[in-house]
CSV table of C-alpha atoms in Angstrom, one decimal:
chain,number,residue,atom,x,y,z
A,13,MET,CA,-66.3,-5.4,-59.3
A,14,SER,CA,-64.9,-8.0,-61.7
A,15,VAL,CA,-61.6,-7.2,-63.4
A,16,TYR,CA,-60.3,-10.3,-65.2
A,17,THR,CA,-57.9,-8.4,-67.4
A,18,PRO,CA,-56.2,-5.4,-65.9
A,19,VAL,CA,-55.2,-2.5,-68.2
A,20,THR,CA,-52.4,0.0,-67.7
A,21,ARG,CA,-52.6,3.7,-68.7
A,22,GLU,CA,-50.0,3.2,-71.4
A,23,GLN,CA,-51.9,0.2,-72.9
A,24,LEU,CA,-55.1,2.2,-72.9
A,25,GLU,CA,-53.5,5.2,-74.5
A,26,ARG,CA,-52.1,3.1,-77.3
A,27,TYR,CA,-55.4,1.3,-77.8
A,28,LEU,CA,-57.4,4.6,-78.1
A,29,LEU,CA,-55.2,5.8,-80.9
A,30,GLN,CA,-57.4,3.5,-83.1
A,31,TYR,CA,-60.4,5.8,-82.4
A,32,SER,CA,-61.2,9.5,-83.0
A,33,VAL,CA,-62.0,10.2,-79.4
A,34,GLY,CA,-59.2,12.6,-78.3
A,35,GLU,CA,-56.6,12.1,-75.7
A,36,LEU,CA,-57.0,10.0,-72.6
A,37,ILE,CA,-57.5,12.0,-69.4
A,38,ASP,CA,-58.6,9.4,-66.8
A,39,PHE,CA,-59.9,5.9,-66.5
A,40,GLN,CA,-61.2,3.7,-63.6
A,41,GLY,CA,-62.7,0.2,-63.1
A,42,ILE,CA,-66.4,0.0,-62.8
A,43,GLU,CA,-67.8,-1.4,-59.5
A,44,ALA,CA,-70.4,-3.5,-61.2
A,45,GLY,CA,-70.6,-6.4,-63.6
A,46,VAL,CA,-69.8,-10.1,-63.2
A,47,GLU,CA,-68.6,-11.5,-66.5
A,48,ASN,CA,-66.6,-8.8,-68.3
A,49,THR,CA,-63.9,-6.2,-67.4
A,50,ASN,CA,-65.3,-2.7,-67.6
A,51,TYR,CA,-63.7,0.8,-67.2
A,52,PHE,CA,-65.0,4.3,-67.3
A,53,VAL,CA,-62.9,6.3,-69.7
A,54,THR,CA,-62.6,10.0,-69.9
A,55,THR,CA,-60.9,11.6,-72.9
A,56,SER,CA,-60.6,15.2,-74.2
A,57,ASP,CA,-63.7,14.4,-76.4
A,58,GLY,CA,-66.0,13.0,-73.8
A,59,GLN,CA,-66.9,10.0,-71.5
A,60,PHE,CA,-67.0,6.4,-72.6
A,61,VAL,CA,-67.2,2.9,-71.3
A,62,LEU,CA,-64.5,0.4,-72.3
A,63,THR,CA,-65.4,-3.3,-72.1
A,64,LEU,CA,-62.9,-6.1,-72.4
A,65,VAL,CA,-65.2,-8.9,-73.3
A,66,GLU,CA,-64.6,-12.1,-71.4
A,67,SER,CA,-68.1,-13.7,-71.7
A,68,VAL,CA,-68.4,-14.2,-75.4
A,69,SER,CA,-66.0,-14.8,-78.3
A,70,SER,CA,-65.1,-12.3,-81.0
A,71,GLU,CA,-67.1,-14.3,-83.4
A,72,GLN,CA,-70.3,-13.5,-81.5
A,73,LEU,CA,-69.6,-9.8,-81.1
A,74,PRO,CA,-70.8,-8.6,-84.6
A,75,PHE,CA,-74.3,-10.0,-83.9
A,76,ILE,CA,-74.4,-8.2,-80.6
A,77,LEU,CA,-73.0,-4.9,-81.7
A,78,ASP,CA,-75.1,-4.8,-84.9
A,79,TYR,CA,-78.2,-5.5,-82.8
A,80,ILE,CA,-77.4,-2.5,-80.6
A,81,GLU,CA,-76.7,-0.3,-83.6
A,82,HIS,CA,-80.0,-1.3,-85.1
A,83,LEU,CA,-81.8,-0.3,-81.9
A,84,THR,CA,-80.1,3.0,-81.6
A,85,GLN,CA,-80.7,3.8,-85.3
A,86,GLN,CA,-84.4,3.2,-84.6
A,87,GLY,CA,-84.4,5.7,-81.7
A,88,MET,CA,-84.0,3.2,-78.8
A,89,ALA,CA,-82.0,4.6,-75.9
A,90,CYS,CA,-79.0,2.4,-75.6
A,91,ALA,CA,-75.3,2.8,-75.1
A,92,ARG,CA,-73.9,3.2,-78.6
A,93,PRO,CA,-70.8,1.4,-79.8
A,94,ILE,CA,-68.0,3.7,-81.1
A,95,HIS,CA,-66.5,2.9,-84.4
A,96,LEU,CA,-62.8,2.6,-84.8
A,97,LYS,CA,-61.1,4.7,-87.5
A,98,ASP,CA,-61.4,1.7,-89.9
A,99,ASN,CA,-65.1,1.7,-89.2
A,100,THR,CA,-65.1,-1.6,-87.3
A,101,LEU,CA,-67.0,-1.9,-84.0
A,102,PHE,CA,-64.5,-3.6,-81.8
A,103,GLY,CA,-60.7,-4.0,-81.4
A,104,GLN,CA,-58.3,-6.1,-79.4
A,105,LEU,CA,-56.7,-5.1,-76.1
A,106,ASN,CA,-54.6,-7.5,-73.9
A,107,GLN,CA,-55.7,-10.4,-76.0
A,108,ARG,CA,-59.4,-9.6,-75.4
A,109,PRO,CA,-62.0,-8.2,-77.7
A,110,ALA,CA,-62.5,-4.6,-76.7
A,111,VAL,CA,-65.6,-2.4,-77.2
A,112,LEU,CA,-65.7,1.3,-76.6
A,113,MET,CA,-69.3,2.6,-75.9
A,114,SER,CA,-70.8,6.0,-75.3
A,115,ARG,CA,-71.4,6.6,-71.6
A,116,LEU,CA,-75.0,7.3,-70.8
A,117,SER,CA,-76.3,9.6,-68.0
A,118,GLY,CA,-78.4,8.2,-65.2
A,119,SER,CA,-77.8,5.5,-62.6
A,120,PRO,CA,-78.7,1.8,-62.4
A,121,LEU,CA,-81.7,1.0,-60.2
A,122,GLN,CA,-81.6,-0.8,-56.9
A,123,THR,CA,-85.3,-1.2,-56.3
A,124,PRO,CA,-87.5,-0.1,-59.3
A,125,ASN,CA,-90.7,1.6,-58.6
A,126,ASP,CA,-94.0,0.9,-60.4
A,127,GLN,CA,-93.5,3.8,-62.9
A,128,GLN,CA,-90.0,2.6,-63.8
A,129,ALA,CA,-91.3,-0.9,-64.2
A,130,SER,CA,-94.1,0.3,-66.5
A,131,ILE,CA,-91.5,2.2,-68.6
A,132,MET,CA,-89.4,-0.9,-68.9
A,133,GLY,CA,-92.3,-3.1,-69.9
A,134,LEU,CA,-93.1,-0.6,-72.7
A,135,THR,CA,-89.5,-0.4,-73.7
A,136,LEU,CA,-89.0,-4.2,-73.9
A,137,GLY,CA,-92.1,-4.5,-76.1
A,138,GLN,CA,-90.8,-1.8,-78.4
A,139,MET,CA,-87.4,-3.6,-78.5
A,140,HIS,CA,-89.0,-6.9,-79.5
A,141,LEU,CA,-91.0,-5.2,-82.3
A,142,LEU,CA,-87.8,-3.5,-83.6
A,143,SER,CA,-86.0,-6.8,-83.7
A,144,GLU,CA,-88.6,-8.6,-85.8
A,145,PRO,CA,-87.0,-7.6,-89.2
A,146,LEU,CA,-83.6,-8.8,-88.1
A,147,GLU,CA,-82.1,-12.2,-89.1
A,148,LYS,CA,-82.5,-14.7,-86.3
A,149,THR,CA,-78.8,-15.8,-86.2
A,150,GLN,CA,-76.9,-16.7,-83.1
A,151,ARG,CA,-79.8,-18.7,-81.8
A,152,MET,CA,-79.7,-20.0,-78.2
A,153,ASP,CA,-81.6,-23.1,-77.3
A,154,ILE,CA,-82.4,-22.1,-73.7
A,155,HIS,CA,-83.8,-25.5,-72.8
A,156,GLN,CA,-80.7,-27.4,-74.1
A,157,TRP,CA,-78.4,-24.9,-72.4
A,158,CYS,CA,-80.0,-25.5,-69.1
A,159,SER,CA,-80.0,-29.3,-69.6
A,160,ASP,CA,-76.3,-29.4,-70.5
A,161,LEU,CA,-75.1,-27.2,-67.7
A,162,GLY,CA,-77.5,-28.9,-65.3
A,163,ALA,CA,-75.9,-32.3,-66.1
A,164,LYS,CA,-72.5,-30.8,-65.3
A,165,LEU,CA,-73.7,-29.4,-62.1
A,166,MET,CA,-75.9,-32.3,-60.9
A,167,PRO,CA,-73.1,-34.1,-59.0
A,168,HIS,CA,-72.3,-31.0,-57.0
A,169,LEU,CA,-75.9,-30.4,-55.8
A,170,PRO,CA,-77.6,-31.8,-52.7
A,171,ALA,CA,-80.5,-34.2,-53.3
A,172,ASP,CA,-83.3,-31.7,-52.9
A,173,ASP,CA,-81.7,-29.3,-55.4
A,174,GLN,CA,-81.2,-32.2,-57.8
A,175,GLN,CA,-84.9,-32.9,-57.6
A,176,THR,CA,-85.7,-29.2,-58.1
A,177,LEU,CA,-83.5,-29.1,-61.2
A,178,GLN,CA,-84.9,-32.3,-62.7
A,179,HIS,CA,-88.5,-31.1,-62.1
A,180,ASN,CA,-87.9,-27.8,-63.8
A,181,LEU,CA,-86.1,-29.3,-66.8
A,182,MET,CA,-89.1,-31.6,-67.3
A,183,ASP,CA,-91.5,-28.6,-67.1
A,184,ALA,CA,-89.3,-26.7,-69.6
A,185,GLY,CA,-89.8,-29.6,-72.1
A,186,GLN,CA,-93.5,-28.8,-72.2
A,187,ILE,CA,-92.9,-25.4,-73.8
A,188,PRO,CA,-93.5,-25.4,-77.7
A,189,TRP,CA,-90.1,-23.6,-78.1
A,190,LEU,CA,-90.1,-23.7,-81.9
A,191,ASN,CA,-93.6,-22.2,-82.1
A,192,LEU,CA,-92.9,-19.1,-80.0
A,193,PRO,CA,-92.2,-15.8,-81.7
A,194,GLY,CA,-88.6,-14.8,-81.3
A,195,GLY,CA,-85.6,-12.9,-82.6
A,196,PRO,CA,-82.7,-10.9,-81.2
A,197,ILE,CA,-83.2,-10.2,-77.5
A,198,HIS,CA,-81.3,-8.6,-74.6
A,199,ALA,CA,-81.6,-11.7,-72.4
A,200,ASP,CA,-80.1,-10.0,-69.3
A,201,LEU,CA,-82.3,-6.9,-68.6
A,202,PHE,CA,-81.8,-6.6,-64.9
A,203,PRO,CA,-82.5,-3.3,-63.2
A,204,ASP,CA,-78.7,-2.6,-63.1
A,205,ASN,CA,-78.7,-2.7,-66.9
A,206,ALA,CA,-81.2,0.2,-67.2
A,207,LEU,CA,-80.0,3.7,-66.4
A,208,PHE,CA,-82.6,6.1,-65.0
A,209,GLU,CA,-82.7,9.7,-63.8
A,210,ASP,CA,-85.7,9.6,-61.5
A,211,ASP,CA,-88.5,8.1,-63.7
A,212,LYS,CA,-86.8,8.9,-67.0
A,213,LEU,CA,-85.1,6.1,-68.8
A,214,CYS,CA,-81.7,7.3,-70.0
A,215,GLY,CA,-80.8,4.0,-71.8
A,216,LEU,CA,-80.0,0.3,-71.7
A,217,ILE,CA,-76.6,-1.2,-71.3
A,218,ASP,CA,-74.7,-4.6,-71.2
A,219,PHE,CA,-76.1,-6.5,-74.2
A,220,TYR,CA,-73.4,-9.2,-74.0
A,221,HIS,CA,-76.0,-11.9,-73.4
A,222,ALA,CA,-77.9,-11.0,-76.5
A,223,CYS,CA,-78.9,-13.9,-78.7
A,224,SER,CA,-81.8,-15.0,-80.8
A,225,ALA,CA,-84.4,-16.7,-78.6
A,226,PRO,CA,-88.2,-16.4,-77.8
A,227,TYR,CA,-89.4,-13.0,-76.8
A,228,LEU,CA,-91.3,-14.6,-74.0
A,229,TYR,CA,-88.1,-15.7,-72.4
A,230,ASP,CA,-86.7,-12.2,-72.5
A,231,LEU,CA,-89.9,-10.9,-71.0
A,232,CYS,CA,-89.8,-13.5,-68.2
A,233,VAL,CA,-86.2,-12.8,-67.4
A,234,THR,CA,-87.1,-9.1,-67.0
A,235,LEU,CA,-90.2,-9.7,-64.9
A,236,ASN,CA,-88.3,-11.9,-62.5
A,237,ALA,CA,-85.4,-9.4,-62.3
A,238,TRP,CA,-87.6,-6.4,-61.7
A,239,CYS,CA,-90.3,-7.9,-59.5
A,240,TYR,CA,-88.7,-10.4,-57.2
A,241,ASP,CA,-86.7,-9.2,-54.2
A,242,GLU,CA,-84.0,-11.7,-53.3
A,243,GLN,CA,-83.5,-10.1,-49.9
A,244,THR,CA,-87.1,-10.7,-48.7
A,245,SER,CA,-88.0,-13.6,-51.1
A,246,GLN,CA,-91.1,-11.7,-52.1
A,247,TYR,CA,-92.5,-11.4,-55.6
A,248,ASP,CA,-94.3,-8.1,-56.2
A,249,PHE,CA,-97.2,-9.3,-58.3
A,250,ASN,CA,-98.7,-5.8,-58.6
A,251,LYS,CA,-95.5,-4.5,-60.2
A,252,ALA,CA,-95.3,-7.5,-62.4
A,253,LEU,CA,-98.8,-6.9,-63.7
A,254,ILE,CA,-98.0,-3.3,-64.4
A,255,MET,CA,-94.9,-4.3,-66.4
A,256,LEU,CA,-96.8,-7.0,-68.2
A,257,ASP,CA,-99.7,-4.7,-69.1
A,258,SER,CA,-97.3,-2.1,-70.5
A,259,TYR,CA,-95.5,-4.7,-72.5
A,260,GLN,CA,-98.8,-6.0,-74.0
A,261,SER,CA,-99.9,-2.6,-74.9
A,262,VAL,CA,-97.2,-2.7,-77.5
A,263,ARG,CA,-96.9,-6.4,-78.2
A,264,PRO,CA,-99.7,-8.7,-77.0
A,265,LEU,CA,-98.7,-12.3,-76.2
A,266,ASN,CA,-100.2,-14.9,-78.5
A,267,ASN,CA,-101.9,-18.1,-77.4
A,268,ASP,CA,-98.8,-20.2,-77.3
A,269,GLU,CA,-97.0,-17.5,-75.2
A,270,GLN,CA,-99.9,-17.2,-72.8
A,271,ARG,CA,-100.0,-21.0,-72.2
A,272,SER,CA,-96.2,-21.1,-71.7
A,273,PHE,CA,-96.0,-18.0,-69.5
A,274,SER,CA,-95.8,-19.6,-66.1
A,275,ILE,CA,-93.3,-22.3,-67.1
A,276,MET,CA,-91.2,-19.7,-68.9
A,277,LEU,CA,-90.9,-17.8,-65.6
A,278,GLN,CA,-89.5,-20.9,-64.1
A,279,VAL,CA,-87.1,-21.3,-67.0
A,280,ALA,CA,-85.9,-17.8,-66.6
A,281,ALA,CA,-85.2,-18.4,-62.9
A,282,MET,CA,-83.5,-21.7,-63.5
A,283,ARG,CA,-81.2,-20.2,-66.1
A,284,PHE,CA,-79.7,-17.7,-63.7
A,285,TRP,CA,-79.6,-20.2,-60.8
A,286,LEU,CA,-77.5,-22.5,-63.0
A,287,SER,CA,-75.2,-19.7,-64.2
A,288,ARG,CA,-74.5,-18.6,-60.6
A,289,LEU,CA,-73.8,-22.2,-59.6
A,290,ARG,CA,-71.5,-22.5,-62.6
A,291,ASP,CA,-69.5,-19.4,-61.4
A,292,ILE,CA,-69.0,-21.0,-58.0
A,293,HIS,CA,-68.2,-24.6,-59.1
A,294,PHE,CA,-66.4,-23.7,-62.3
A,295,PRO,CA,-65.0,-20.2,-61.7
A,296,LYS,CA,-63.0,-18.1,-64.1
A,297,GLU,CA,-59.7,-16.8,-63.0
A,298,GLY,CA,-59.6,-13.0,-62.5
A,299,GLU,CA,-57.9,-10.2,-60.6
A,300,VAL,CA,-61.0,-9.1,-58.8
A,301,VAL,CA,-64.1,-11.3,-59.4
A,302,THR,CA,-67.7,-10.8,-58.2
A,303,ARG,CA,-69.8,-13.9,-57.8
A,304,LYS,CA,-73.5,-13.8,-56.9
A,305,ASP,CA,-75.2,-16.1,-54.4
A,306,PRO,CA,-77.3,-18.8,-56.2
A,307,LEU,CA,-79.7,-19.0,-53.2
A,308,GLY,CA,-81.8,-16.1,-54.3
A,309,LYS,CA,-82.5,-17.6,-57.7
A,310,LEU,CA,-83.1,-21.1,-56.1
A,311,GLN,CA,-85.7,-19.6,-53.8
A,312,LEU,CA,-87.4,-17.8,-56.7
A,313,LEU,CA,-87.4,-21.1,-58.7
A,314,GLN,CA,-88.9,-22.9,-55.8
A,315,LEU,CA,-91.6,-20.3,-55.5
A,316,LEU,CA,-92.4,-20.4,-59.2
A,317,SER,CA,-92.4,-24.2,-59.5
A,318,GLY,CA,-94.4,-24.8,-56.4
A,319,THR,CA,-98.2,-24.3,-55.9
A,320,GLN,CA,-98.1,-20.5,-56.5
A,321,HIS,CA,-98.0,-20.3,-60.3
A,322,LEU,CA,-98.4,-16.9,-61.8
A,323,GLN,CA,-101.2,-16.6,-64.3
A,324,MET,CA,-100.7,-13.0,-65.2
A,325,ALA,CA,-100.7,-13.5,-69.0
A,326,SER,CA,-104.0,-15.4,-69.3
């Protein structure tokens, strides 16, 4: 669990007066998440999730919350932001932007099965179609982000890891980034951000990495997250093909996306390897902080940038 900003009962009761959600009954920290402070909140009107946002600024939140609202209004199953009495979508608690969301049923997945992966491929394709009419603000240059953070981390890496990083940054430069279709994306759709009851998807959560970027990047992040087992260092190619086929049944990849597919898988692995390294070498202060081992993403990156390139999209 990560709790960067603790909240007392009195503070939460005072904050909830800004909403029409009844009286506070109970609240507790959520044993998940890395970058934000999260609490389950129970009131006389229902169950909610409170997030004190540590990972993005208040200037970035309107894009994220408007994106979620758009998806929910179009029938996508997502945790819904609760409006304050003044109709805004977030407030301020303990000097942090604070978002109250509906609490979904279901549980996060540990090891997704093929049917769940198929559902997620279909869902991701639908999300990308729904985002097409939206303005492409809050753009994220994934290649530049990796290059900038990589330069900061380079002195902290052993020689072999430096070579791996340099090799993958060069590969990423081959992608025709500006030609790829894109728009608002989730960008962090790991299995623990999808709540299921058996094989039924109850909804998606944790959109705080949302940005405008290529849809192919979002797809590759999701494929890596759902199909690679960090414990065994095995990529489940069958599951990946099932997920990819489901995605393309809704939104087929174009020629540029197909040609960039293998390298984008590398980019997706590199991005999370770098962010885990950042959390170790440049940690944030917090009361209880969870940091993930970068080794799993490094091993994935080595697999994808070695001789075994995936050609699933061709």
